[in-house]
One Martini backbone bead per residue (centre of mass of N, CA, C, O) as a GRO file, in nm:
protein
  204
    1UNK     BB    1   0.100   0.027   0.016
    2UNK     BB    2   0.119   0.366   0.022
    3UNK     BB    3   0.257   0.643   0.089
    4UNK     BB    4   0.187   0.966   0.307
    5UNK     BB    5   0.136   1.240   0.364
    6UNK     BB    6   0.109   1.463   0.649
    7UNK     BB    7   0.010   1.712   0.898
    8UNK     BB    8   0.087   1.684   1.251
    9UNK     BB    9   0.171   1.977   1.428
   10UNK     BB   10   0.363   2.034   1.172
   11UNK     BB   11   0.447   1.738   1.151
   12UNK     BB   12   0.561   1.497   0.934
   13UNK     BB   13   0.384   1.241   0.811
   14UNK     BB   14   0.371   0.867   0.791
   15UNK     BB   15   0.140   0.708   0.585
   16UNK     BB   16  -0.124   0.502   0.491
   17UNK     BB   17  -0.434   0.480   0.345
   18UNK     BB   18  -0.585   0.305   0.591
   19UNK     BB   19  -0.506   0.556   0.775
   20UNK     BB   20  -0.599   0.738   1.047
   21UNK     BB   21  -0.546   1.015   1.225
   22UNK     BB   22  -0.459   0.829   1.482
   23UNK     BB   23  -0.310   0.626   1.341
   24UNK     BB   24  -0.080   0.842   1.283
   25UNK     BB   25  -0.049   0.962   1.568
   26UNK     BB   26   0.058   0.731   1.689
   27UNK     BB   27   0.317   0.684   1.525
   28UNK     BB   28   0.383   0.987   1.596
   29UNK     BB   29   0.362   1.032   1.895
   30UNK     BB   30   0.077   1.173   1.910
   31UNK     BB   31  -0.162   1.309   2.134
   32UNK     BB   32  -0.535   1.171   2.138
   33UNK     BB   33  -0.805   1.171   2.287
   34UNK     BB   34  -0.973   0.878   2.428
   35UNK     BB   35  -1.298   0.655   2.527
   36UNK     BB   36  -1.410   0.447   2.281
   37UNK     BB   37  -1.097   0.326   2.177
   38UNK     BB   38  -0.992   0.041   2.038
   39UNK     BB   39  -0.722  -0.173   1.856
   40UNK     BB   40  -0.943  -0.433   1.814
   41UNK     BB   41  -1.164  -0.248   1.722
   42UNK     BB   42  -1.413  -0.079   1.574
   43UNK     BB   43  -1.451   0.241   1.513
   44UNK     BB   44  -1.724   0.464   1.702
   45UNK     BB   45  -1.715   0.778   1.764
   46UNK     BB   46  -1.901   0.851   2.047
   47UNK     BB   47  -1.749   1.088   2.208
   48UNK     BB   48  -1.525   1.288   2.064
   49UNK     BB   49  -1.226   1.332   2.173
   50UNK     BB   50  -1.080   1.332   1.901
   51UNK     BB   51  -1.121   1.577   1.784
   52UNK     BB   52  -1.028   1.769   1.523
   53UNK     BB   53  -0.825   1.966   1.268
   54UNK     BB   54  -0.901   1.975   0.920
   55UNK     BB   55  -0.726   2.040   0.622
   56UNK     BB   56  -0.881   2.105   0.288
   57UNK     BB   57  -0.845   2.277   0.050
   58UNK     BB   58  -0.858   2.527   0.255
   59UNK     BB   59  -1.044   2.386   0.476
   60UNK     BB   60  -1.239   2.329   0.778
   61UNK     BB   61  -1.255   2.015   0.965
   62UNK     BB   62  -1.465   1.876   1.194
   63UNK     BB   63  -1.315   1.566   1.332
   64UNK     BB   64  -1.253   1.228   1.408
   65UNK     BB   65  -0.969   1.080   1.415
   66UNK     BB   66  -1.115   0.748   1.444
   67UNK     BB   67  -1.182   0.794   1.112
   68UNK     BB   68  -1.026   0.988   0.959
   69UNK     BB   69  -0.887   0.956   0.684
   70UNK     BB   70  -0.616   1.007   0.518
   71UNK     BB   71  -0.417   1.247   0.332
   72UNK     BB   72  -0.296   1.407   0.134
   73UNK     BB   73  -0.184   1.707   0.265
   74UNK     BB   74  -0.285   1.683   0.523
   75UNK     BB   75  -0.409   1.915   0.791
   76UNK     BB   76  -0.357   1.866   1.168
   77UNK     BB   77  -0.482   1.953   1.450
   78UNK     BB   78  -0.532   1.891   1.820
   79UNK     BB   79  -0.470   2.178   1.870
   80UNK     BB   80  -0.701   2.447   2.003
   81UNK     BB   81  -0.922   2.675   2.105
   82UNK     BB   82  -1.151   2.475   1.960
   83UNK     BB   83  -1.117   2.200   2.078
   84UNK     BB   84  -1.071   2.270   2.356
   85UNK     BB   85  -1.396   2.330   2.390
   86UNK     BB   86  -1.505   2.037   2.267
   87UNK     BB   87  -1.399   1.917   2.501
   88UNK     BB   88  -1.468   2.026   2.748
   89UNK     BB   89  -1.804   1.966   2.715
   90UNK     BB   90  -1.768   1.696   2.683
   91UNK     BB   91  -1.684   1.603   2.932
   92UNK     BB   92  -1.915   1.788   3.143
   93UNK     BB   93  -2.146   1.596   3.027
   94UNK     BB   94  -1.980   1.298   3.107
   95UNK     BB   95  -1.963   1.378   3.435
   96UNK     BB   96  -2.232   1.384   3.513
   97UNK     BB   97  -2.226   1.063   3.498
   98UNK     BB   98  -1.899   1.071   3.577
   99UNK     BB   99  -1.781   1.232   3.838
  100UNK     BB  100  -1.542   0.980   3.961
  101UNK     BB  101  -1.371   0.941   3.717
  102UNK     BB  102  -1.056   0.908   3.661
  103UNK     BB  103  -1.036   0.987   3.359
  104UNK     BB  104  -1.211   1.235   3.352
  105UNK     BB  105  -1.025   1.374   3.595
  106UNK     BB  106  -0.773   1.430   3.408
  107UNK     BB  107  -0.907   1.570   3.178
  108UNK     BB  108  -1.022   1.809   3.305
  109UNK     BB  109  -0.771   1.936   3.404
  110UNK     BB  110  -0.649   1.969   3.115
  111UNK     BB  111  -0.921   2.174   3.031
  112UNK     BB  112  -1.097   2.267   3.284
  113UNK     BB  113  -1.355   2.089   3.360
  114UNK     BB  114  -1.664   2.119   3.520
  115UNK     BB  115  -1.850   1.890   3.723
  116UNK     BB  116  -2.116   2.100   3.743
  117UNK     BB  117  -2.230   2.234   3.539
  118UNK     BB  118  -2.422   2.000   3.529
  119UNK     BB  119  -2.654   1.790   3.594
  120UNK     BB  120  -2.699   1.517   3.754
  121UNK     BB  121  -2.654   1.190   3.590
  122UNK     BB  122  -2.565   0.871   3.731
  123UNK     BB  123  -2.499   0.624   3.539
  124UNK     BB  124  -2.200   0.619   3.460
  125UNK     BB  125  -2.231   0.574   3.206
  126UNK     BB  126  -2.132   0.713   2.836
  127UNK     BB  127  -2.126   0.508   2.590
  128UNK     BB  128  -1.847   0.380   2.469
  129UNK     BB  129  -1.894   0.044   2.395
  130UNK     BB  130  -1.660  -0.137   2.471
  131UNK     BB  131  -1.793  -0.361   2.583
  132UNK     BB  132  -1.986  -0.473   2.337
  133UNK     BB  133  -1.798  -0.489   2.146
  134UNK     BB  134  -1.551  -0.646   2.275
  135UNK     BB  135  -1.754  -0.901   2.276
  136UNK     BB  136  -1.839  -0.877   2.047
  137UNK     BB  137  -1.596  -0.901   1.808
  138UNK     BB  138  -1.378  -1.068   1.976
  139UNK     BB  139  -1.527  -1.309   2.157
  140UNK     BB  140  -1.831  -1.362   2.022
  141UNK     BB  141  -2.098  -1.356   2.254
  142UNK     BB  142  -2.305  -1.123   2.304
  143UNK     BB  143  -2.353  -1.071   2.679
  144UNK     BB  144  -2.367  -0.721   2.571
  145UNK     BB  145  -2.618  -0.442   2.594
  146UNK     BB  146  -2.791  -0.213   2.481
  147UNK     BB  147  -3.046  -0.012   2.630
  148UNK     BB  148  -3.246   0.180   2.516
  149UNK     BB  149  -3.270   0.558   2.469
  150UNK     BB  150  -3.087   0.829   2.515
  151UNK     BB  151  -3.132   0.851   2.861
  152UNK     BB  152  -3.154   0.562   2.928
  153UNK     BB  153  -2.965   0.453   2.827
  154UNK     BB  154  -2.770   0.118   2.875
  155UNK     BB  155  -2.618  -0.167   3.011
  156UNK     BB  156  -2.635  -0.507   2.937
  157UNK     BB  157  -2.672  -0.848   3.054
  158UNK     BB  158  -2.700  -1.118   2.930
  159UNK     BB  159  -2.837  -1.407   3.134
  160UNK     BB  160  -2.795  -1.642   2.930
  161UNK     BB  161  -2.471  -1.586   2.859
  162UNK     BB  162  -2.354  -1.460   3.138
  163UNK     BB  163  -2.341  -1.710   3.274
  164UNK     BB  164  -2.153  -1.873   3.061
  165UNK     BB  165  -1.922  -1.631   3.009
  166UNK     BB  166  -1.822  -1.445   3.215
  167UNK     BB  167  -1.704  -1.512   3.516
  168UNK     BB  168  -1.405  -1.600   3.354
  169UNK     BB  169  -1.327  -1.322   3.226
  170UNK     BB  170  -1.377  -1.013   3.246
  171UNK     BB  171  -1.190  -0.843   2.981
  172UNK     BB  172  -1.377  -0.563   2.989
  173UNK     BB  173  -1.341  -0.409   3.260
  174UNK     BB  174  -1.066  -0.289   3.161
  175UNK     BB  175  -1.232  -0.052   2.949
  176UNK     BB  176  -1.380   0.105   3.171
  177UNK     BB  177  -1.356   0.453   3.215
  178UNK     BB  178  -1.588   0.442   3.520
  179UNK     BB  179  -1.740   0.129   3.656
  180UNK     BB  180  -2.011   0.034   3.517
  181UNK     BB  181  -1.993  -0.231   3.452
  182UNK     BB  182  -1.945  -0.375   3.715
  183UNK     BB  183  -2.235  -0.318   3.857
  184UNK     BB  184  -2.385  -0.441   3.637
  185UNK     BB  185  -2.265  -0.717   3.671
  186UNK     BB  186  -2.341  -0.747   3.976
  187UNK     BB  187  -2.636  -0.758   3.903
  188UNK     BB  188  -2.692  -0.962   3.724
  189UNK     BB  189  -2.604  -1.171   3.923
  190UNK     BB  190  -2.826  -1.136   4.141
  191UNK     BB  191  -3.028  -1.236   3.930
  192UNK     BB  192  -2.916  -1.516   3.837
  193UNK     BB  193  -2.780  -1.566   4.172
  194UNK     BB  194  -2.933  -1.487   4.449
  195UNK     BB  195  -2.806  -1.696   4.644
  196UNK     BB  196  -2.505  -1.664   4.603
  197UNK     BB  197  -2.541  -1.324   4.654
  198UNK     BB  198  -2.635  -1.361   4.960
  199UNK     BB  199  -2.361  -1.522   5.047
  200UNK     BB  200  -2.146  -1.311   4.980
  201UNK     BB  201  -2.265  -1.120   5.174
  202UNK     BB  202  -2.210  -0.913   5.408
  203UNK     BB  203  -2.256  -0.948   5.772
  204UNK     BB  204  -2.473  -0.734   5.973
   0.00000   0.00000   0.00000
């Protein structure tokens, strides 16, 4: 596959056809905040926190970096006034969800961004789908799903196939950048064998 050039942040970048511009800017040791991506799984831009601004003929466009395939002559900042705004935004949407969320509280601090901003709705989940993706995507096993749609979408495990394939897994735990998973897992179990639940709880 052929090689192309383009600049992010100044600095030209060799990358393939078939890359994205994060995966350019990772190849070229370039750092762009994901929530969302993870490199075994297909890009699903759902966080937005790649947002980079792409420079295409002239032209200025706010992209996803974890989506947009690279171009030749392509001009890329991954920082600026503009960028920081819609980064610092998403991030404080994201905190009402998950305000103590330890990867959200760093990039917090990185942006400026207030966790009181918006009404909390604590729902601890932000949607990042890693959970659900690396299940059917890697292990094939589709354990895990969205339900519901808009504010009350939220992560659940079916319980005929998380009893028999979770429990020795939990590949996907350490994937969750908020800990909203480990909760639901919690949850599922207590449905699907609540009497070795309430064995394991401790005595009050």
């Amino acid at each position: 596959m052929s090689e192309i050039i383009l600049q992010i942040d100044g600095k030209d970048v060799a990358a393939s056809e078939d890359m994205t511009i994060l995966d350019a800017a990772k190849k070229a040791g370039i750092s762009i905040p994901t929530l969302c991506y993870h490199e075994e799984i297909e890009a699903y831009g759902g966080c937005r926190l790649c947002t980079v601004e792409a420079d295409v003929r002239g032209r200025t466009n706010i992209v996803a970096a974890c989506l947009y395939p690279v171009q030749k002559n392509l001009v890329v900042r991954t920082r600026s006034e503009k960028i920081d705004r819609i980064r610092k935004m998403i991030l404080e949407l994201l905190l009402a969800h998950a305000p103590d969320a330890f990867d959200l509280q760093d990039l917090a601090k990185e942006y400026g961004a207030n966790k009181d901003r918006f009404e909390k709705d604590s729902s601890f989940c932000i949607h990042c789908g890693l959970c659900v993706r690396y299940c059917a995507e890697v292990k094939k096993k589709n354990a895990i799903t969205f339900v519901d749609k808009g504010k009350t979408r939220e992560i659940s495990f079916i319980p005929e196939i998380s009893a028999k394939e979770c429990w020795d897994c939990k590949e996907c735990f350490p994937l969750c950048p908020t800990e909203a998973l480990q909760a639901a897992f919690v949850l599922a179990k207590a449905f699907t064998f609540p009497s070795s639940f309430l064995e394991s709880a401790p005595a009050k």
